[in-house]
Short mmCIF file of C-alpha atoms in Angstrom, two decimals:
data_model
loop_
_atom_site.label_atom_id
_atom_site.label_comp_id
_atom_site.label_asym_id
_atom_site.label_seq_id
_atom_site.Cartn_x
_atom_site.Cartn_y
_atom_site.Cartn_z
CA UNK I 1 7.20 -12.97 -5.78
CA UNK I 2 5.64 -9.48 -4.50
CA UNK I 3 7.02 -6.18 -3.40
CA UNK I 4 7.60 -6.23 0.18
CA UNK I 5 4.94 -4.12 0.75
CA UNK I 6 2.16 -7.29 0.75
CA UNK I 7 2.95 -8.74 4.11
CA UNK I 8 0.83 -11.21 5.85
CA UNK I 9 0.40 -13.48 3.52
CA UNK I 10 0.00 -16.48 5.20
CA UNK I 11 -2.64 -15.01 7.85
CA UNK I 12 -4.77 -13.41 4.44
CA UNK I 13 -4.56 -16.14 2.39
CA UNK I 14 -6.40 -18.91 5.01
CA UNK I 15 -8.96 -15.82 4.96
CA UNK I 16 -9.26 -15.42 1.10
CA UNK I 17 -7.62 -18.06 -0.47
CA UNK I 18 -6.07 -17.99 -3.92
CA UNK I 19 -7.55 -14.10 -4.30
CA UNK I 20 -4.26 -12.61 -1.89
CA UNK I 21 -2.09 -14.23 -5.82
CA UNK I 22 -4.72 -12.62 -7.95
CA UNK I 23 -4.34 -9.05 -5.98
CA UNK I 24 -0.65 -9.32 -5.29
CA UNK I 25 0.04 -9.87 -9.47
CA UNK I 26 -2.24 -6.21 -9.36
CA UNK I 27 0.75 -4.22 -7.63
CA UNK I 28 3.09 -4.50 -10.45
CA UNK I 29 -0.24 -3.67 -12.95
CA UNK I 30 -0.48 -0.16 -14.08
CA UNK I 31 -3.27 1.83 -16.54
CA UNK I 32 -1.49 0.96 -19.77
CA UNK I 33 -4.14 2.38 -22.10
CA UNK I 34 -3.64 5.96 -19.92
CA UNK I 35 -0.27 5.18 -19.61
CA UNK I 36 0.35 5.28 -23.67
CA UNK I 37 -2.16 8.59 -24.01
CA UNK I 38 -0.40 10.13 -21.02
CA UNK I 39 2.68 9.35 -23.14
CA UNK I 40 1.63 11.12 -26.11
CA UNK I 41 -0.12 14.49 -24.47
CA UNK I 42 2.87 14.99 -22.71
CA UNK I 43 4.74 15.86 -26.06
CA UNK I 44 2.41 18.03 -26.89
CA UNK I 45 2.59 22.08 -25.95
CA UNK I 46 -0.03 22.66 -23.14
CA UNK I 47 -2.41 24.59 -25.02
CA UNK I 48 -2.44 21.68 -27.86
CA UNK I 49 -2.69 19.11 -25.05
CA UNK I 50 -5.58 20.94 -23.61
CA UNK I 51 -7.67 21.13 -26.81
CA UNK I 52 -6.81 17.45 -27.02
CA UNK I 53 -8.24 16.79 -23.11
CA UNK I 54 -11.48 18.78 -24.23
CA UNK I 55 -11.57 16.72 -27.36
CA UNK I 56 -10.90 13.65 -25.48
CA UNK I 57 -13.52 14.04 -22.62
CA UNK I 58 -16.25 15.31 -24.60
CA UNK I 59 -15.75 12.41 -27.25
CA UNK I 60 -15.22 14.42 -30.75
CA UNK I 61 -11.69 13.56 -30.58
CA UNK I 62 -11.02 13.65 -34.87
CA UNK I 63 -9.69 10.16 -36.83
CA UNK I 64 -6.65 11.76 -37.32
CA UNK I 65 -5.75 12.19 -33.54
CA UNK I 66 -2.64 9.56 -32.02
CA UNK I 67 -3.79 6.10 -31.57
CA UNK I 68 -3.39 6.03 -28.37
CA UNK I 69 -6.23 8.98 -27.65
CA UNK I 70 -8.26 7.11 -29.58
CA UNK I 71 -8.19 4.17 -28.29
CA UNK I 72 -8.66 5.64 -24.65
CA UNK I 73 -11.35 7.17 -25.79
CA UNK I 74 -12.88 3.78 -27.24
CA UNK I 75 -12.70 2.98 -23.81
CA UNK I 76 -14.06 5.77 -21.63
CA UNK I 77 -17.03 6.01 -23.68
CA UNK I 78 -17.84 2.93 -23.74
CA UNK I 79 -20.82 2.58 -21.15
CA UNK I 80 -20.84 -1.21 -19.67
CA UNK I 81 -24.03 -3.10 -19.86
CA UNK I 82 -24.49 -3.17 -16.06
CA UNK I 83 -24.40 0.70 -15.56
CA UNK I 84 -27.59 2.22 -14.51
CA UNK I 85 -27.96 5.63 -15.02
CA UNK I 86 -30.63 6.04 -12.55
CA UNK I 87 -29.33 3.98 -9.95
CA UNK I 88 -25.99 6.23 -10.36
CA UNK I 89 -28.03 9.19 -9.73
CA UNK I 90 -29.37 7.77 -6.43
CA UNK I 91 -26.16 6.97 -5.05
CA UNK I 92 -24.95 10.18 -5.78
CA UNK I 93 -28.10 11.83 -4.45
CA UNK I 94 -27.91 9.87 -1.00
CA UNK I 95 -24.32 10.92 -0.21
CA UNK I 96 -24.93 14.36 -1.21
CA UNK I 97 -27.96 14.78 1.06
CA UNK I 98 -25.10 13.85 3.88
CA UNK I 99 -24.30 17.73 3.75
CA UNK I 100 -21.51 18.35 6.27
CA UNK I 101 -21.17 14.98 7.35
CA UNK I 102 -20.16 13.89 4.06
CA UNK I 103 -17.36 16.54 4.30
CA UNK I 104 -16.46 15.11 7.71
CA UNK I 105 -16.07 11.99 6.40
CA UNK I 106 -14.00 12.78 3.34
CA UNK I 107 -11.65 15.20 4.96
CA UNK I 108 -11.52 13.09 8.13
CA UNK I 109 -11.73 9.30 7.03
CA UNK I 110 -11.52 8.65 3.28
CA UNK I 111 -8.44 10.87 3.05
CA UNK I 112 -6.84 9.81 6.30
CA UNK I 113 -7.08 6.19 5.42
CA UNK I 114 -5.77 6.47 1.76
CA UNK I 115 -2.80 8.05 3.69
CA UNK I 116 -2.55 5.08 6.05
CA UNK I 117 -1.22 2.92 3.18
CA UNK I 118 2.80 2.92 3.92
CA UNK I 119 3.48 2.21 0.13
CA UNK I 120 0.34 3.54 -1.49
CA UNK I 121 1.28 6.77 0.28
CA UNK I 122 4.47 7.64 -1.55
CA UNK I 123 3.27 9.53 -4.74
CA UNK I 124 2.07 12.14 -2.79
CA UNK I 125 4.47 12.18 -0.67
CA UNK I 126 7.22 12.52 -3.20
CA UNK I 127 5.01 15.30 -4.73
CA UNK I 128 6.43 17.96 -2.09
CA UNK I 129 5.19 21.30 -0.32
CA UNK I 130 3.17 18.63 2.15
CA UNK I 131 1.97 21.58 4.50
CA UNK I 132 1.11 24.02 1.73
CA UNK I 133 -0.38 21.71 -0.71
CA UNK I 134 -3.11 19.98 1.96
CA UNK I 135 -5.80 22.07 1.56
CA UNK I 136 -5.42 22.29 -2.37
CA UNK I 137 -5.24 18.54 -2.48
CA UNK I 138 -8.83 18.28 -0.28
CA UNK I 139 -10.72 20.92 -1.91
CA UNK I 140 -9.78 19.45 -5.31
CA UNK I 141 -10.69 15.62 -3.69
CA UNK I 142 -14.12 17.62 -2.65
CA UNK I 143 -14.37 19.15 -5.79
CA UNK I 144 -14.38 15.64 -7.86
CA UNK I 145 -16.40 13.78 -5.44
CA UNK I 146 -19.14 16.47 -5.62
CA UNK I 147 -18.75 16.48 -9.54
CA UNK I 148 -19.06 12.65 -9.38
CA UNK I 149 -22.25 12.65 -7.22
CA UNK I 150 -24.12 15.61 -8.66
CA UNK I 151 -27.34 14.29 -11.20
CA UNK I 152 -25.54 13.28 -14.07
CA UNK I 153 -22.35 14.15 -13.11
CA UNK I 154 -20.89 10.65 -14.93
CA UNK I 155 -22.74 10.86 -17.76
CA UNK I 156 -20.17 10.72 -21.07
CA UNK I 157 -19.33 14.29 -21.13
CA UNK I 158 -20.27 16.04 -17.98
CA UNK I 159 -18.49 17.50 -15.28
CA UNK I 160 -17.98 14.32 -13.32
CA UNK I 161 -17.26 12.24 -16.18
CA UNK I 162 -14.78 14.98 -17.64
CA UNK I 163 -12.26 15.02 -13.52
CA UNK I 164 -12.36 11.43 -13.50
CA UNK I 165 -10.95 11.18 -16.83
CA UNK I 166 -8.53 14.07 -16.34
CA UNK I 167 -7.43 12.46 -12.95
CA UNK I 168 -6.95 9.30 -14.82
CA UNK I 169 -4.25 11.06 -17.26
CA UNK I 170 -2.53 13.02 -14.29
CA UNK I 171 -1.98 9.53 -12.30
CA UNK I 172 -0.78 8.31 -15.31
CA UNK I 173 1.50 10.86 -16.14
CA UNK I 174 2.82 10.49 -11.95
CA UNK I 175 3.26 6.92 -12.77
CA UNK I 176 5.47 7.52 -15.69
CA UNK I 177 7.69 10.43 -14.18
CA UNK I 178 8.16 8.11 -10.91
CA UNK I 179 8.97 4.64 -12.73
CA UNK I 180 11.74 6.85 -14.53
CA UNK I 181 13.00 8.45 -11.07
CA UNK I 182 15.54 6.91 -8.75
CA UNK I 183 14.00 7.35 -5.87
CA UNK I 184 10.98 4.89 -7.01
CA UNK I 185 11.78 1.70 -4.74
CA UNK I 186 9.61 -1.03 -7.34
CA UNK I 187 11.10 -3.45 -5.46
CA UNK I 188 9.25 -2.79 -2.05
CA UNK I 189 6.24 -0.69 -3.18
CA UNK I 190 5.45 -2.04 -6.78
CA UNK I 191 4.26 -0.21 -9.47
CA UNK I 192 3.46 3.67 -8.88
CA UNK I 193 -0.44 3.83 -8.49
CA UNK I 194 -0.55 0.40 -9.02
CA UNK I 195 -3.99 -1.33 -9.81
CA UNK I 196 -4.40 -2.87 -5.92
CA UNK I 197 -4.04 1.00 -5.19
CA UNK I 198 -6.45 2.40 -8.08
CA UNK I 199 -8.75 0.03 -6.40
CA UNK I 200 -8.39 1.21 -2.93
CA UNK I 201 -9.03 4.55 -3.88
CA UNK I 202 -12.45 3.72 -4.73
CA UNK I 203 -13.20 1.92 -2.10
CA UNK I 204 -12.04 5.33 0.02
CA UNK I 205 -15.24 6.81 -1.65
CA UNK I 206 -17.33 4.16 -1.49
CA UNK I 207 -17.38 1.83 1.04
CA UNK I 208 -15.16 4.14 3.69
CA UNK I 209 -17.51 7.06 3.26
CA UNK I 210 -20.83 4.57 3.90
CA UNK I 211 -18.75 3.64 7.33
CA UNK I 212 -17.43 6.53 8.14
CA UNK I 213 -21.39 7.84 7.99
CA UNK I 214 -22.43 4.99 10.07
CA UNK I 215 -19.80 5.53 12.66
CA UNK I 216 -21.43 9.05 12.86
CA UNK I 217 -24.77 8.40 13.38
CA UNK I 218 -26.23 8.70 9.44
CA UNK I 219 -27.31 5.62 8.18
CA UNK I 220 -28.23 4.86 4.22
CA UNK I 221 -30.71 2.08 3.59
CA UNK I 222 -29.10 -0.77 1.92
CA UNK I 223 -30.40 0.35 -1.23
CA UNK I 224 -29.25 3.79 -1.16
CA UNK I 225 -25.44 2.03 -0.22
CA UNK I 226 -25.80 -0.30 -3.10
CA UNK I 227 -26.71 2.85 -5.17
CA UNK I 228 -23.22 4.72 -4.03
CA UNK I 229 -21.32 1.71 -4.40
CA UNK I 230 -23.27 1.24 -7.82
CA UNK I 231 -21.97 4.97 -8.63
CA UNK I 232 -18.15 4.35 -7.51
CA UNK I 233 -17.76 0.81 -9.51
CA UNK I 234 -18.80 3.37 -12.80
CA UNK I 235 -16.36 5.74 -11.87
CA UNK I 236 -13.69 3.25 -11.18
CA UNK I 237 -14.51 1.72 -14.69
CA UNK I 238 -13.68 5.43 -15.88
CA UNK I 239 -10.75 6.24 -13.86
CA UNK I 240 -8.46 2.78 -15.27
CA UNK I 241 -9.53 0.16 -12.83
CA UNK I 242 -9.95 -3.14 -13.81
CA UNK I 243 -13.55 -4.29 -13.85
CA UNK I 244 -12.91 -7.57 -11.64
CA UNK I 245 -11.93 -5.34 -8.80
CA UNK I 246 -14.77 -3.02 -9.19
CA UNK I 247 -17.95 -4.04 -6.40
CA UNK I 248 -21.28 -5.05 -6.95
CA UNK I 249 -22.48 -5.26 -3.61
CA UNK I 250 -21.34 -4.35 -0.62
CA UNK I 251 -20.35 -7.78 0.36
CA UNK I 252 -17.89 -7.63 -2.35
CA UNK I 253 -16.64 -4.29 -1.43
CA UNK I 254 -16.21 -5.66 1.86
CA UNK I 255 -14.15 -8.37 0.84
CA UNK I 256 -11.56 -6.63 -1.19
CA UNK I 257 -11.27 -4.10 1.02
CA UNK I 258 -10.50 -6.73 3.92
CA UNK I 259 -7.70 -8.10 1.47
CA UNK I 260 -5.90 -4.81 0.98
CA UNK I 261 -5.95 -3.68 4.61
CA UNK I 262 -5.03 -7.45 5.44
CA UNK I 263 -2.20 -7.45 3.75
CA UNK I 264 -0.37 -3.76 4.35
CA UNK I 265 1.69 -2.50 7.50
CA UNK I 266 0.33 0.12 9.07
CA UNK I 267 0.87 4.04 8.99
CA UNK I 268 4.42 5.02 8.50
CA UNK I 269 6.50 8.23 8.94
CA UNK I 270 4.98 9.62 5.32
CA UNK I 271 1.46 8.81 6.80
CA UNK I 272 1.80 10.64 9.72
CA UNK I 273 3.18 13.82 7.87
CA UNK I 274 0.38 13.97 5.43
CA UNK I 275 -2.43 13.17 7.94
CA UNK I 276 -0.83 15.79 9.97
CA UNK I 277 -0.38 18.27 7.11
CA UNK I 278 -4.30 17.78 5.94
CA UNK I 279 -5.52 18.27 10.24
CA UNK I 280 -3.51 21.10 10.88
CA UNK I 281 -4.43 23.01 7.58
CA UNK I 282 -6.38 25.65 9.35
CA UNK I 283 -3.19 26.84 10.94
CA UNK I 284 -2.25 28.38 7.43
CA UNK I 285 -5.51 30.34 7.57
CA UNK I 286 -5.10 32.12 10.78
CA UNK I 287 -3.52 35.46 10.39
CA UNK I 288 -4.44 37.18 13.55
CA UNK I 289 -4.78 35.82 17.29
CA UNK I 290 -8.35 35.19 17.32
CA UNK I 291 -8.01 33.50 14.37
CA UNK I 292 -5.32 31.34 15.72
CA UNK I 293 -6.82 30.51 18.80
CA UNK I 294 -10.05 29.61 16.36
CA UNK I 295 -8.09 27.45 14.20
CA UNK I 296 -6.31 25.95 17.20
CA UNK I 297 -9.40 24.35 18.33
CA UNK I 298 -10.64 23.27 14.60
CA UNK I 299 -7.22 21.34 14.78
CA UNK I 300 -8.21 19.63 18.24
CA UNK I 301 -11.71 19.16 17.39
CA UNK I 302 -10.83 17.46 13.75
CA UNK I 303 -8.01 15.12 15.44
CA UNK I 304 -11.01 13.86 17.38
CA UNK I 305 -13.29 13.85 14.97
CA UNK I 306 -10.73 12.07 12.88
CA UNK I 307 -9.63 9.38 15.68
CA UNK I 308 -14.01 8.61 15.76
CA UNK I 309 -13.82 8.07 12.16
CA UNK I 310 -10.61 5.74 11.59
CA UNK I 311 -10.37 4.31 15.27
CA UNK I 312 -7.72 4.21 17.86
CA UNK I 313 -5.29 1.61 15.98
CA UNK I 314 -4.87 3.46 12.77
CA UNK I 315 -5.27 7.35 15.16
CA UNK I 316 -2.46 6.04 17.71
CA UNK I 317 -0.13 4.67 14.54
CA UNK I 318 -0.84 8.10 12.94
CA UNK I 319 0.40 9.75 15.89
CA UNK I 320 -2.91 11.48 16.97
CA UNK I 321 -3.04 13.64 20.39
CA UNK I 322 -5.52 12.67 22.53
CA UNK I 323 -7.84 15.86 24.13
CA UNK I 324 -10.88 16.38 25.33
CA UNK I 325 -12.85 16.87 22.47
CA UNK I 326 -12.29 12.98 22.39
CA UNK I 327 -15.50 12.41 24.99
CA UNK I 328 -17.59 14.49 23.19
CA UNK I 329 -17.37 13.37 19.56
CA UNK I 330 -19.28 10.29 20.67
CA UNK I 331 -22.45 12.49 21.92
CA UNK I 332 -22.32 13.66 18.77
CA UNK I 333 -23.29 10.60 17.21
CA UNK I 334 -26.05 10.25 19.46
CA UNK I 335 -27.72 13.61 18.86
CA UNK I 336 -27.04 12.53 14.45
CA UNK I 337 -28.47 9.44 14.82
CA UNK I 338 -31.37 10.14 16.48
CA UNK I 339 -32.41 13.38 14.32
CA UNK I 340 -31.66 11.06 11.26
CA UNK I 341 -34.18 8.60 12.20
CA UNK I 342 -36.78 10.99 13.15
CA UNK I 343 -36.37 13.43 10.22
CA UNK I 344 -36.37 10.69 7.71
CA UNK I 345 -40.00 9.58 8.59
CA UNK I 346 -40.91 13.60 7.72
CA UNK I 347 -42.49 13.67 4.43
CA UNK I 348 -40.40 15.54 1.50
CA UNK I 349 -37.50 16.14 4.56
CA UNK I 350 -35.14 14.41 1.63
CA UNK I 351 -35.69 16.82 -0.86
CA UNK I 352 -34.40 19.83 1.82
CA UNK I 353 -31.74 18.04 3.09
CA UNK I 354 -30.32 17.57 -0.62
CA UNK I 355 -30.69 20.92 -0.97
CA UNK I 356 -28.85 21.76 2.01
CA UNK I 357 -26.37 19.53 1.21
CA UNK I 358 -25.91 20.55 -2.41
CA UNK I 359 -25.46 24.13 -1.10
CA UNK I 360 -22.73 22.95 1.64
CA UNK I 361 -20.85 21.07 -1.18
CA UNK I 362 -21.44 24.13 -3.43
CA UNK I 363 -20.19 26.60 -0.74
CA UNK I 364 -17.08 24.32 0.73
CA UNK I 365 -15.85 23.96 -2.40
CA UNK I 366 -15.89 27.23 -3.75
CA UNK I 367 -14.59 28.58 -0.79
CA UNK I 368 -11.47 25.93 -1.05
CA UNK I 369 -10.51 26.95 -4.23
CA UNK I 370 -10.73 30.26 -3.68
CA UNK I 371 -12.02 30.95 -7.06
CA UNK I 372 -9.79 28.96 -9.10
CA UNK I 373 -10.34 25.59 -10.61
CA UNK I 374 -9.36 21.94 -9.75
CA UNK I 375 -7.88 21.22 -13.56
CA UNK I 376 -6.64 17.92 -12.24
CA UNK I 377 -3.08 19.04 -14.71
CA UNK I 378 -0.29 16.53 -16.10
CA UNK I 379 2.65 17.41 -14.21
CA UNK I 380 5.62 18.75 -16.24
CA UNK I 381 8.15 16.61 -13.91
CA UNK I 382 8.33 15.69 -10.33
CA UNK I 383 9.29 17.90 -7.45
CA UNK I 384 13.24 18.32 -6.38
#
């Protein structure tokens, strides 16, 4: 009835009842409405499908464009009733104020995990150049989170807004490319960036990053995390996801997200390469011996960082050495958590630490890059 991918059925479903149906019908569910526009742009030259993205994102898309643009863009400019502006702000606000940590958490956590998923995994894996391509892939994730979170940022139009639609056409045009390859297995993984997955990745921003914080020490009132779940359920709305498996609260979040780790195996042999490829990424940086032996220990101190973060059963499936850094990643959480609670009792301390934080998001991005830009492109066809 489902790929073989959804395993554990039994166990999930005397935890969630009838839901483990609802989400298993989800894997075989893709983004039709970005699925037909992904159809058409891809006809078109690049610089014509370009001026159509612009057009598309910014919502002057003429009459005369294909019917399926403009009915996408019915869609992604359509504001639900329940979004609040001002409550989207906050939640961005209160992650970005997270400076370093939040960086920490998205290299080390919300990345890791989306890798952990054994069939949820395999577009990027079939997308090639693993080693080369890790630090692209995170300072392009770091570039649309920070887009995402910055005042505004999903406002119809702005620069949020604008990667999350963008990133919406390029899964689609994945999906298509891999449901027309042979080497797609539907049969054991399902649709290509199915709706169950779609899903997940939100929660990687959302919920995981509000853990991930917690498990080092920064903790956001429980209105600030309703705020940045508040902010992701827009964004999901944006990037394709159905609206049923977008959170309200965080006792929702929690419960889907229970469902789809419930009911997947854990890391496999693609996991471990691309966790491996993303923690080991300062390698390709070091050109001289001091710079080796630097990035040497950025590798040992991230795997531990990294094993705080997901915890041992998903670090030991992944493969993860254990070293010394290990016993000291938990004093750090100590020395965050009590500076957290004492600076957040200093009057206008908030204000400077969203500075800070804008300027570390600001700075690591820029620096990833490298002065290019994360233009989130359809892919022409599918690696070898």
């Amino acid at each position: 009835m489902f790929p073989e991918r959804y395993v554990h059925l039994e166990q999930a479903r005397r935890q969630f009842g009838n839901r483990v149906e609802r989400l298993g019908a989800m894997l075989g569910e893709g983004d039709p409405l970005a699925d037909e526009a992904a159809a058409v742009l891809s006809t078109l030259p690049p610089p014509r499908r370009q001026e159509m993205l612009r057009q598309l994102t910014a919502g002057v898309l003429p009459s005369s464009a294909p019917e399926p643009l403009l009915r996408l863009s019915e869609h992604i400019h359509h504001v639900p009733f329940w979004v609040d502006e001002a409550r989207c702000d906050r939640g961005g606000t209160a992650f970005l104020r997270t400076g370093i940590f939040g960086g920490f958490v998205l290299a080390f956590r919300s990345l890791v995990m989306g890798y952990c998923s054994p069939a949820g995994n395999k577009p990027l894996a079939f997308s090639g150049r693993l080693k080369t391509a890790a630090p692209r892939r995170l300072s392009e994730t770091s570039h649309f989170v920070e887009a995402v979170c910055l005042p505004g940022g999903m406002r119809p139009g702005a620069q949020g807004f604008a990667a999350a639609v963008r990133v919406r056409l390029m899964h689609a045009q994945v999906r298509r490319l891999l449901e027309g390859s042979p080497r797609w297995n539907a049969r054991a993984w399902g649709t290509p960036i199915n709706q169950l997955d779609m899903a997940g990745t939100v929660m990687l921003f959302s919920l995981e990053v509000v853990d991930g914080l917690r498990r080092l020490g920064v903790e956001l009132t429980p209105d600030e995390v309703e705020e940045l779940l508040h902010l992701w359920r827009y964004t999901g709305y944006v990037l394709g996801v159905r609206e049923e498996l977008l959170p309200a609260t965080e006792a929702e979040a929690r419960t889907l997200w229970g469902l789809i780790t419930r009911t997947q195996e854990l890391p496999d042999e693609d996991a471990r390469a691309l966790a491996d490829a993303l923690l080991q990424s300062p390698l390709l940086q070091a050109h001289t011996p001091e710079e080796r032996s630097r990035a040497e220990r950025a590798v040992e101190i991230g795997y531990a960082i990294s094993r705080r973060l997901i915890g041992d059963t998903y670090a030991d499936a992944l493969g993860y050495p254990r070293n010394a850094w290990g016993l000291v990643v938990p004093l750090l959480r100590v020395v965050v958590s009590n500076t957290h609670s004492v600076l957040r009792r200093v009057p206008g301390v908030d204000m400077l630490a969203l500075n800070a934080g804008m300027a570390y998001w600001r700075n690591a991005v820029s620096m990833g890059l490298a002065g290019t830009d994360a233009t989130y492109d359809m892919p022409e066809h599918l690696p070898g």
